PDB file of C-alpha atoms in Angstrom:
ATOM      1  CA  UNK A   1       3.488 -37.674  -4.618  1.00  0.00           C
ATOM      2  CA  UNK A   2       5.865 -35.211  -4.057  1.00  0.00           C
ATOM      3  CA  UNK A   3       3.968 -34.101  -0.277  1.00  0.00           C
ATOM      4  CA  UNK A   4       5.648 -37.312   0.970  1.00  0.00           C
ATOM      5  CA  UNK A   5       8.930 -37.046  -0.292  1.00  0.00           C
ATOM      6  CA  UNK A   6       8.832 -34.393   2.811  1.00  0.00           C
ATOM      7  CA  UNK A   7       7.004 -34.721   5.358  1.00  0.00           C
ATOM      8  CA  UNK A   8       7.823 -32.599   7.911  1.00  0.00           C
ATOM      9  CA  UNK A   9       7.482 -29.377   5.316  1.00  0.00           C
ATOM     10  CA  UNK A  10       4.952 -27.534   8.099  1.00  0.00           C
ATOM     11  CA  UNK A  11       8.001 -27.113  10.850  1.00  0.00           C
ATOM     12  CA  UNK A  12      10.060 -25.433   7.978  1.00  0.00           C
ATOM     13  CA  UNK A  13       6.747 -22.856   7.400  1.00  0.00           C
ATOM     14  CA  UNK A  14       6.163 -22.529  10.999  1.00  0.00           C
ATOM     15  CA  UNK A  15      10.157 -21.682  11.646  1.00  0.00           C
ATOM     16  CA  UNK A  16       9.865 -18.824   8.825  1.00  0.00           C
ATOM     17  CA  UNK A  17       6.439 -17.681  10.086  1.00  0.00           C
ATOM     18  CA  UNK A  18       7.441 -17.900  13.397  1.00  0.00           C
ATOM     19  CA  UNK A  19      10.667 -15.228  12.685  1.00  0.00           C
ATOM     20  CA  UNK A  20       8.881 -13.222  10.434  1.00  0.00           C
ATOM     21  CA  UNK A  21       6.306 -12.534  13.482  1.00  0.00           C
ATOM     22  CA  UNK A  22       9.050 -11.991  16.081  1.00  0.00           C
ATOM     23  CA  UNK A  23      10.492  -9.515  13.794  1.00  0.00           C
ATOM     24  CA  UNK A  24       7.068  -7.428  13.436  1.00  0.00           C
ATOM     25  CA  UNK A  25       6.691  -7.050  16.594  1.00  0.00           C
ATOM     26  CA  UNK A  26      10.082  -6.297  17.587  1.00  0.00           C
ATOM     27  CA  UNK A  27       9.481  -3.615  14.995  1.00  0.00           C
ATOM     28  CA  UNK A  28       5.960  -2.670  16.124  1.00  0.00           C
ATOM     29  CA  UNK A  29       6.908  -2.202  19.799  1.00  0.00           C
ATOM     30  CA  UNK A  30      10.558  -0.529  18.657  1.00  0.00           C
ATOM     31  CA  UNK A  31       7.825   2.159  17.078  1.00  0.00           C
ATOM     32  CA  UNK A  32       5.610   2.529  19.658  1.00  0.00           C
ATOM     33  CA  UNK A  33       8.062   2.736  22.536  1.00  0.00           C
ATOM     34  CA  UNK A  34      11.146   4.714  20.827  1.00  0.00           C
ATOM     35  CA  UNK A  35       8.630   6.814  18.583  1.00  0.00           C
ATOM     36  CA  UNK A  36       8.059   9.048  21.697  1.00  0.00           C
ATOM     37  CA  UNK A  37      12.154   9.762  21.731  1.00  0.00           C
ATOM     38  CA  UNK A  38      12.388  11.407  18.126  1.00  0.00           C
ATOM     39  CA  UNK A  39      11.422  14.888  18.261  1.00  0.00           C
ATOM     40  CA  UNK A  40       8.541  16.166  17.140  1.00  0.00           C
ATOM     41  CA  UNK A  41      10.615  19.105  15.538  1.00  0.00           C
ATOM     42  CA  UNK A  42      12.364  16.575  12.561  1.00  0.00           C
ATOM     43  CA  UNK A  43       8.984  15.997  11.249  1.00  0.00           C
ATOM     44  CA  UNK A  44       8.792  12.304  10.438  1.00  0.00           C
ATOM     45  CA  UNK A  45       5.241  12.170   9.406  1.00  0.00           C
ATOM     46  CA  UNK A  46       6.350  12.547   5.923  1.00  0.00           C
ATOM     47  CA  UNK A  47       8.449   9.374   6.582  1.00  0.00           C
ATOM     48  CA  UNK A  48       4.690   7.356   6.169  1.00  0.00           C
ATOM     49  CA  UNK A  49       3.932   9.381   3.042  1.00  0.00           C
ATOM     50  CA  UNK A  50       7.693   8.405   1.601  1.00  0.00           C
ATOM     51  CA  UNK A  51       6.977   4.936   1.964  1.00  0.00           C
ATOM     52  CA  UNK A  52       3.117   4.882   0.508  1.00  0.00           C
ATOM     53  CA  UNK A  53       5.203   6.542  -2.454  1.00  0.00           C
ATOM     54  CA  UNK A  54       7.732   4.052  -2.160  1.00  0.00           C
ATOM     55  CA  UNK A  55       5.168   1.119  -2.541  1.00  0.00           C
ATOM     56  CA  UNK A  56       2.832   2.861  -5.161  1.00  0.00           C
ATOM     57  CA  UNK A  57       5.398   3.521  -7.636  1.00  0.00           C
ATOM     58  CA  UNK A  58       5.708  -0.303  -8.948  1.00  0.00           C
ATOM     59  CA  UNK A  59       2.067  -0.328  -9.263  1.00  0.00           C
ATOM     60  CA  UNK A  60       1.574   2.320 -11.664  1.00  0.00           C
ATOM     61  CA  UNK A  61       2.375  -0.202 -14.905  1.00  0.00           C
ATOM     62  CA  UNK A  62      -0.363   1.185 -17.429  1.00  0.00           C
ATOM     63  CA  UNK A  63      -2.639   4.706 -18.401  1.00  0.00           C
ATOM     64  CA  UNK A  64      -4.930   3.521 -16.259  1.00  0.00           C
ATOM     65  CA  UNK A  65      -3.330   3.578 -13.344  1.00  0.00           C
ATOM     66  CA  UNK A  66      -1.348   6.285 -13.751  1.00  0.00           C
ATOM     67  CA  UNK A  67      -4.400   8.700 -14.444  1.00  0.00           C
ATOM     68  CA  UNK A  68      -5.871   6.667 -11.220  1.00  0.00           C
ATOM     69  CA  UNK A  69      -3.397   7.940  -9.124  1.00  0.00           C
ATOM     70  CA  UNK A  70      -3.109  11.491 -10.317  1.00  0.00           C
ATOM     71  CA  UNK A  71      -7.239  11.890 -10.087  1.00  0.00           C
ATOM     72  CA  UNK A  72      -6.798  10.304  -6.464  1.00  0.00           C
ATOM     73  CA  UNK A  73      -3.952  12.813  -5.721  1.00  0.00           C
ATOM     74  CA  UNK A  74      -5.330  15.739  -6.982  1.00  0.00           C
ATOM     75  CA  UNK A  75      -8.419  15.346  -5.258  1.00  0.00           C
ATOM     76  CA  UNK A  76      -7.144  14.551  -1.983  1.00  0.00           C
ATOM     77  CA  UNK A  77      -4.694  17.668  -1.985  1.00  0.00           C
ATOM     78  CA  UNK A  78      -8.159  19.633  -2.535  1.00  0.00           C
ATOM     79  CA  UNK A  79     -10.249  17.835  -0.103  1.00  0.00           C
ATOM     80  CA  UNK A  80      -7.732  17.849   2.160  1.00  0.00           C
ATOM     81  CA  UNK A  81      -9.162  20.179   4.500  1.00  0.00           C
ATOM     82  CA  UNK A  82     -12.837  18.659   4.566  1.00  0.00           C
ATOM     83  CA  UNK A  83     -14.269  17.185   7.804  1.00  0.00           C
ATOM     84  CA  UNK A  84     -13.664  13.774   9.127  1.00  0.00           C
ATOM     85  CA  UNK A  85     -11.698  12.599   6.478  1.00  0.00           C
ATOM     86  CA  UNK A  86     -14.203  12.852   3.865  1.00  0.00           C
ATOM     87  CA  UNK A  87     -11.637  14.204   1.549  1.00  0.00           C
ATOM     88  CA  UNK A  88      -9.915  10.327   1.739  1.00  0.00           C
ATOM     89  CA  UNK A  89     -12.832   8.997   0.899  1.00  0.00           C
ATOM     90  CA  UNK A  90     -13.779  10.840  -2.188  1.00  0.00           C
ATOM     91  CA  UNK A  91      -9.928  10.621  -3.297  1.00  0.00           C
ATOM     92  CA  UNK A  92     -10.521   6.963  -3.494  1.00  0.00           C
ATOM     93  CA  UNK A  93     -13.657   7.398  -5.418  1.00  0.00           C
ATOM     94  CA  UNK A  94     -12.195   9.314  -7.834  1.00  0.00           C
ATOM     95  CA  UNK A  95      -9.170   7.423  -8.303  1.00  0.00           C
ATOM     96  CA  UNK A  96     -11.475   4.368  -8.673  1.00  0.00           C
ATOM     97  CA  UNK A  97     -13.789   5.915 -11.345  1.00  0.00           C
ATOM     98  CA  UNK A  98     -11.245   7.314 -13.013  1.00  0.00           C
ATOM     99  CA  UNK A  99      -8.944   4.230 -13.303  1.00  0.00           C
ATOM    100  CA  UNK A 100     -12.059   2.260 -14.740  1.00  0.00           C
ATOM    101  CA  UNK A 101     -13.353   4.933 -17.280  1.00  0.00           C
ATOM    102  CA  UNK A 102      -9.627   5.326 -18.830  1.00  0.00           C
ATOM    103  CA  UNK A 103      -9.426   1.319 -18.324  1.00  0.00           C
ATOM    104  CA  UNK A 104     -12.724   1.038 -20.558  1.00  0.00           C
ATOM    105  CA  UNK A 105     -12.337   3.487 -22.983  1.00  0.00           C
ATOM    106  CA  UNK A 106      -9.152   3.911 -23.764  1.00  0.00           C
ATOM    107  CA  UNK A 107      -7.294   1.067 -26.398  1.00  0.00           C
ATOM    108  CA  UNK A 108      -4.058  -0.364 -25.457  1.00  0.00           C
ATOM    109  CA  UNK A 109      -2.514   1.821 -27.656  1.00  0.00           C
ATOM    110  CA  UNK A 110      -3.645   5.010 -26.282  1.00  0.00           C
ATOM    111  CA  UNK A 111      -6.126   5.652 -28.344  1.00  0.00           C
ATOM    112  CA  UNK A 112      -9.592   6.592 -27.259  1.00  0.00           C
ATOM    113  CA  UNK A 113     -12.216   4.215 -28.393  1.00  0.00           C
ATOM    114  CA  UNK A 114     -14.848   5.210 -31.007  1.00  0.00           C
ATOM    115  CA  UNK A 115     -18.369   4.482 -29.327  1.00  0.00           C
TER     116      UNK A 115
END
């Protein structure tokens, strides 16, 4: 088969795992050591919310998802104030039962179903 035509595959996976490790924690340990350096004045929490953006954006493909993500949103700039992070959690409840609900009822086309 073709597993024998090479055999020694696994070094060539355990080469590209072993940089791709090496180079997250390089990374990690550049963050937690030079993260105390930046100033707390420049604000770079935001920098974590860019790149949640950054990663949701390809994701939101149909209605469903879409109205996922707003109902998620929405609810966890009002909740954002709750206690112990409650608000997180019922932002992803909402953005789950909303997702499904507009998955089930609503057609490909937009249109609501008749039920």
């Amino acid at each position: 088969g073709p597993d024998e035509a090479r055999p020694h595959k696994h070094w060539f996976f355990l080469g590209g795992s072993l940089v791709m490790w090496t180079g997250w924690q390089l990374a990690s340990w550049g963050g937690i050591f030079a993260g105390e350096l930046i100033p707390r004045e420049w604000s770079l929490e935001f920098s974590a919310t860019l790149a949640l953006i950054a990663v949701l954006i390809p994701l939101l493909f149909d209605r469903a998802a879409v109205c996922a993500a707003l109902a998620a949103g929405g609810v966890a700039l009002i909740a954002a104030k709750w206690p112990l992070n409650v608000g997180l959690l019922a932002a992803i409840a909402a953005g789950v039962v909303v997702g499904l609900a507009v998955a089930r009822f609503a057609r490909p086309n937009g249109k609501e179903a008749a039920r």
